[in-house]
XYZ file of C-alpha atoms in Angstrom:
351
model
C -56.930 -75.057 40.759
C -60.371 -73.450 40.901
C -62.314 -72.829 37.685
C -65.416 -70.599 37.514
C -67.525 -69.596 34.513
C -69.072 -66.168 33.838
C -67.151 -65.008 36.896
C -67.268 -61.427 38.227
C -63.926 -59.608 37.999
C -64.840 -56.354 39.751
C -64.259 -57.842 43.237
C -60.705 -58.739 42.169
C -59.787 -55.117 41.438
C -59.214 -52.182 43.772
C -61.512 -50.052 41.599
C -64.282 -52.648 42.094
C -65.189 -52.121 38.447
C -65.520 -54.271 35.339
C -67.695 -57.001 33.907
C -67.280 -60.794 34.141
C -64.780 -63.144 32.524
C -65.920 -66.047 30.396
C -63.780 -68.222 32.654
C -61.786 -67.488 35.812
C -58.988 -69.772 36.951
C -57.364 -69.335 40.358
C -53.897 -70.920 40.432
C -52.093 -71.564 43.717
C -48.837 -73.104 42.428
C -46.367 -72.215 39.687
C -47.280 -75.481 37.985
C -50.953 -74.543 37.904
C -50.106 -71.110 36.496
C -48.057 -72.641 33.692
C -50.714 -75.278 32.978
C -53.434 -72.627 32.667
C -51.312 -70.433 30.402
C -50.348 -73.331 28.138
C -53.948 -74.474 27.879
C -55.159 -71.001 26.896
C -52.352 -70.527 24.389
C -52.902 -73.935 22.807
C -56.603 -73.159 22.348
C -55.971 -69.618 21.115
C -58.028 -68.256 24.010
C -57.376 -64.642 25.115
C -55.673 -64.595 28.511
C -55.846 -61.949 31.241
C -53.429 -62.374 34.136
C -54.608 -60.889 37.449
C -52.548 -60.403 40.575
C -53.754 -57.998 43.241
C -55.941 -56.098 40.760
C -54.561 -52.746 41.889
C -53.457 -51.661 38.421
C -56.395 -52.802 36.292
C -59.233 -50.986 34.559
C -61.576 -53.636 33.146
C -64.348 -52.674 30.746
C -67.993 -52.971 31.737
C -68.475 -55.774 29.209
C -65.837 -57.819 30.986
C -63.290 -60.137 29.395
C -64.143 -62.656 26.684
C -61.534 -65.264 27.513
C -59.697 -66.836 30.424
C -58.806 -64.683 33.407
C -55.984 -66.242 35.419
C -55.755 -65.121 39.028
C -52.314 -65.844 40.433
C -52.695 -66.794 44.092
C -49.333 -68.489 44.645
C -47.673 -68.114 48.038
C -44.104 -68.335 49.237
C -41.579 -66.118 51.025
C -37.963 -67.230 51.289
C -35.612 -64.976 53.246
C -31.978 -66.076 53.464
C -29.536 -63.516 54.796
C -30.152 -60.431 52.670
C -31.704 -62.398 49.795
C -35.482 -62.415 49.386
C -37.569 -64.524 47.006
C -41.304 -63.930 46.655
C -43.912 -65.970 44.839
C -45.822 -63.815 42.380
C -49.078 -64.073 44.327
C -47.667 -62.819 47.630
C -49.324 -59.645 48.940
C -46.691 -56.980 48.368
C -47.241 -54.788 51.398
C -47.173 -57.852 53.702
C -43.858 -58.915 52.180
C -42.412 -55.447 52.754
C -43.506 -55.596 56.381
C -41.625 -58.891 56.794
C -38.384 -57.392 55.474
C -38.699 -54.494 57.896
C -39.277 -56.910 60.767
C -36.177 -58.816 59.625
C -34.114 -55.612 59.744
C -33.442 -55.458 56.002
C -33.447 -52.225 54.008
C -34.224 -51.447 50.387
C -38.012 -51.625 49.942
C -39.294 -50.069 53.189
C -40.494 -46.918 51.397
C -42.676 -49.112 49.178
C -44.869 -49.960 52.169
C -48.624 -49.767 51.699
C -48.568 -50.202 47.926
C -51.459 -52.525 47.032
C -51.097 -55.459 44.716
C -49.011 -58.588 44.361
C -45.270 -59.169 44.320
C -45.380 -60.451 40.749
C -46.697 -57.132 39.478
C -43.854 -55.077 40.931
C -41.241 -55.734 38.214
C -43.776 -55.248 35.434
C -44.493 -51.674 36.460
C -41.101 -51.105 38.124
C -43.131 -50.056 41.146
C -41.749 -47.063 42.967
C -42.639 -44.463 45.581
C -40.990 -42.079 48.016
C -37.556 -42.353 46.453
C -37.373 -46.133 45.959
C -38.039 -48.376 42.958
C -38.012 -52.164 42.927
C -35.472 -52.093 40.090
C -32.833 -51.015 42.621
C -33.144 -54.293 44.553
C -34.472 -56.903 42.090
C -31.753 -59.314 41.017
C -33.798 -61.820 39.016
C -37.309 -62.465 37.789
C -38.464 -66.021 37.121
C -41.179 -66.080 34.467
C -42.964 -68.385 32.067
C -42.022 -67.374 28.520
C -45.114 -67.986 26.385
C -43.124 -67.553 23.172
C -40.463 -70.115 24.042
C -42.857 -72.321 26.007
C -40.500 -72.604 28.960
C -39.628 -71.097 32.335
C -36.820 -68.526 32.145
C -34.832 -66.446 34.617
C -34.181 -62.837 33.631
C -31.445 -60.782 35.246
C -32.005 -57.209 36.372
C -30.384 -55.912 33.185
C -32.518 -58.196 31.003
C -35.651 -56.743 32.635
C -34.808 -53.367 30.994
C -36.195 -51.293 33.840
C -36.969 -47.600 33.465
C -39.456 -45.194 35.052
C -42.686 -47.207 35.586
C -41.621 -49.465 32.747
C -39.893 -52.751 31.977
C -39.383 -55.434 29.377
C -42.579 -57.032 30.658
C -44.586 -53.959 29.651
C -42.846 -53.865 26.272
C -43.872 -57.487 25.648
C -47.140 -57.815 27.598
C -48.245 -61.037 25.895
C -44.955 -62.867 26.375
C -44.076 -63.270 30.056
C -46.030 -64.417 33.111
C -44.077 -63.623 36.263
C -43.740 -66.546 38.680
C -41.146 -65.392 41.243
C -39.149 -62.278 42.046
C -35.756 -62.211 43.768
C -34.305 -59.254 45.647
C -30.966 -58.295 47.222
C -31.595 -56.202 50.328
C -29.235 -54.504 52.782
C -28.464 -55.185 56.426
C -27.778 -51.694 57.781
C -28.092 -52.590 61.432
C -31.820 -51.935 61.583
C -31.583 -48.674 59.657
C -33.304 -47.760 56.419
C -31.691 -47.127 53.082
C -30.617 -43.472 52.690
C -33.749 -41.332 52.509
C -33.983 -39.845 49.009
C -37.418 -38.265 48.714
C -37.780 -34.694 49.990
C -41.309 -35.174 51.345
C -40.230 -38.251 53.278
C -37.185 -36.486 54.688
C -39.347 -33.555 55.831
C -41.850 -35.891 57.489
C -39.019 -37.700 59.248
C -37.270 -34.482 60.247
C -33.977 -35.538 58.621
C -31.829 -34.513 55.677
C -31.811 -36.285 52.338
C -29.248 -39.075 52.511
C -29.797 -39.769 56.206
C -30.883 -43.151 57.518
C -33.584 -43.759 60.116
C -34.940 -46.804 61.926
C -36.627 -49.135 59.453
C -39.893 -49.224 61.387
C -39.918 -45.420 61.533
C -39.446 -45.173 57.772
C -42.244 -47.673 57.127
C -44.664 -46.022 59.562
C -43.963 -42.578 58.106
C -44.556 -43.748 54.538
C -47.807 -45.462 55.550
C -49.017 -42.233 57.173
C -48.074 -40.205 54.092
C -49.869 -42.678 51.815
C -52.951 -42.832 54.044
C -53.154 -39.036 54.017
C -53.443 -39.255 50.225
C -55.953 -42.107 50.191
C -53.266 -44.485 48.917
C -53.686 -47.225 51.541
C -56.561 -49.624 50.887
C -59.535 -49.248 53.223
C -62.838 -50.933 52.257
C -64.775 -48.251 54.142
C -63.013 -45.295 52.484
C -64.057 -44.618 48.889
C -60.988 -42.436 48.436
C -59.039 -45.710 48.320
C -61.300 -47.335 45.705
C -58.759 -46.465 43.046
C -55.642 -47.676 41.269
C -53.455 -45.273 43.199
C -51.781 -42.859 40.807
C -53.889 -42.958 37.647
C -51.371 -41.048 35.515
C -47.599 -41.251 35.265
C -45.459 -38.172 35.716
C -44.669 -36.785 32.226
C -41.051 -36.882 31.072
C -40.345 -34.129 28.545
C -37.484 -33.332 26.203
C -35.695 -30.024 26.745
C -37.606 -28.511 23.827
C -40.967 -29.732 25.076
C -40.209 -28.638 28.626
C -39.333 -25.124 27.431
C -42.656 -24.916 25.596
C -44.442 -26.278 28.658
C -42.795 -23.724 30.945
C -43.894 -20.936 28.610
C -47.490 -22.203 28.795
C -47.266 -22.299 32.595
C -46.103 -18.680 32.785
C -48.740 -17.589 30.310
C -51.463 -19.240 32.383
C -50.215 -18.761 35.948
C -48.017 -15.673 35.803
C -44.525 -14.638 34.756
C -42.929 -15.957 37.952
C -44.659 -19.333 37.936
C -42.374 -22.369 37.830
C -43.576 -25.934 37.254
C -42.049 -28.844 39.174
C -38.928 -30.097 37.413
C -36.737 -33.109 38.148
C -33.784 -34.433 36.118
C -34.761 -37.529 34.115
C -31.631 -38.260 32.130
C -29.735 -36.277 29.556
C -31.971 -33.803 27.753
C -35.059 -34.887 29.679
C -37.040 -33.446 32.592
C -39.804 -35.024 34.649
C -42.688 -32.910 35.914
C -45.607 -33.641 38.236
C -48.878 -35.073 36.921
C -50.630 -34.151 40.187
C -49.498 -30.534 39.827
C -50.686 -30.405 36.214
C -54.091 -31.790 37.118
C -54.568 -29.352 39.975
C -53.394 -26.286 38.028
C -55.640 -27.226 35.096
C -58.608 -26.841 37.446
C -59.223 -30.421 38.527
C -58.930 -30.033 42.270
C -59.373 -32.624 45.024
C -62.895 -34.044 45.025
C -63.600 -32.850 41.465
C -66.576 -34.482 39.761
C -70.321 -34.704 40.191
C -70.935 -38.355 39.379
C -70.032 -41.689 40.957
C -66.446 -41.427 39.649
C -64.491 -38.497 41.061
C -61.003 -37.294 41.856
C -59.976 -38.292 45.361
C -60.626 -35.745 48.095
C -57.098 -36.445 49.319
C -54.976 -36.508 46.155
C -55.532 -35.203 42.626
C -53.653 -38.090 41.051
C -56.174 -40.704 42.190
C -59.445 -41.246 40.322
C -61.967 -43.038 42.515
C -65.161 -45.058 42.439
C -67.489 -43.457 44.965
C -69.699 -46.526 44.853
C -72.024 -47.439 42.013
C -69.674 -46.190 39.300
C -69.144 -47.979 36.001
C -65.900 -48.218 34.098
C -67.323 -45.785 31.551
C -67.951 -43.277 34.353
C -64.299 -43.581 35.332
C -63.031 -43.277 31.768
C -65.198 -40.223 31.108
C -63.554 -38.495 34.068
C -60.083 -39.598 32.965
C -60.666 -38.299 29.436
C -61.907 -34.981 30.813
C -58.738 -34.618 32.880
C -56.462 -35.555 29.975
C -58.186 -33.083 27.643
C -58.120 -30.311 30.238
C -54.417 -30.700 31.006
C -53.562 -30.847 27.308
C -55.551 -27.688 26.617
C -54.027 -25.829 29.563
C -50.396 -26.869 29.260
C -49.856 -28.783 26.004
C -48.892 -31.953 27.895
C -50.676 -35.268 27.330
C -51.047 -37.415 30.423
C -50.625 -41.186 30.104
C -52.622 -43.620 32.237
C -50.642 -45.851 34.570
C -53.184 -48.677 35.072
C -53.555 -51.358 32.406
C -56.823 -51.106 30.502
C -58.705 -54.266 29.473
C -61.257 -54.011 26.686
C -61.285 -50.204 26.894
C -58.949 -47.280 26.308
C -58.740 -43.571 26.990
């Protein structure tokens, strides 16, 4: 277990932003993770858990407490059952399941971050969410002071949400278990329209697993959503805002604002999100509110490839990023009456 003092945190995030931590612990086993958590809790020291750093916005002043970087490793694949240590690199783990001929998470290829973060955010993309394949999450329960195993139902998954987000100070994920599908080398049924178009198939069709993975990686790369140290369009947290989910009443008011602003025939994106609820597109809202690709004059700008990604062009501070985010939120609210919500976790700052 490595311990550093006054340790930079920016290099541990995909934004490459944020000040130092008072202390940084790197844990390589579940036992070390639990030991570090217990020590911090016993001393009343604030604790920041870091995985791949792809969903973190850390303030310029840093973190006054213990930052715990989970660097555990372990991949166990038995039949169609997969168990990942929390510190495993997610996109590498997905690649291994594709190589093994197992379907269920192939469309989550290229997503940065660690395996342990996936249930927290209920990571999803291109028609798949981890909640569809996770069977259990093993976590250290800081309230009970013991290791627990939560079933899929107990994780309370919903769109980009889970029990772990509801109780952020309670659980530290140690391992994640998945049930995948052996479809003879074929993918799960393709659900996402953009993916189906890129593959040249109909929704519901299956394709070769490797083809599905390669197609998703190309789609993500075209939007700056695959990490590349040389490409500042990837110095981001991916999608900075979640897609708004509106009640029927709110969606009707939103549609009226759209037609008032864009014309009587204008229709916003709309997707069913449960009874009496409709999901719309944050990227569409941002673009139509006037924040186009590449928007911004400072070191923090909207990606030149995708309006949903806010990026560090090099030399940015967290305050530069937040100023841009606040401008986008205010502009979308003024244009359409919808308030965007940030997807990344903020540490020591807020919008």
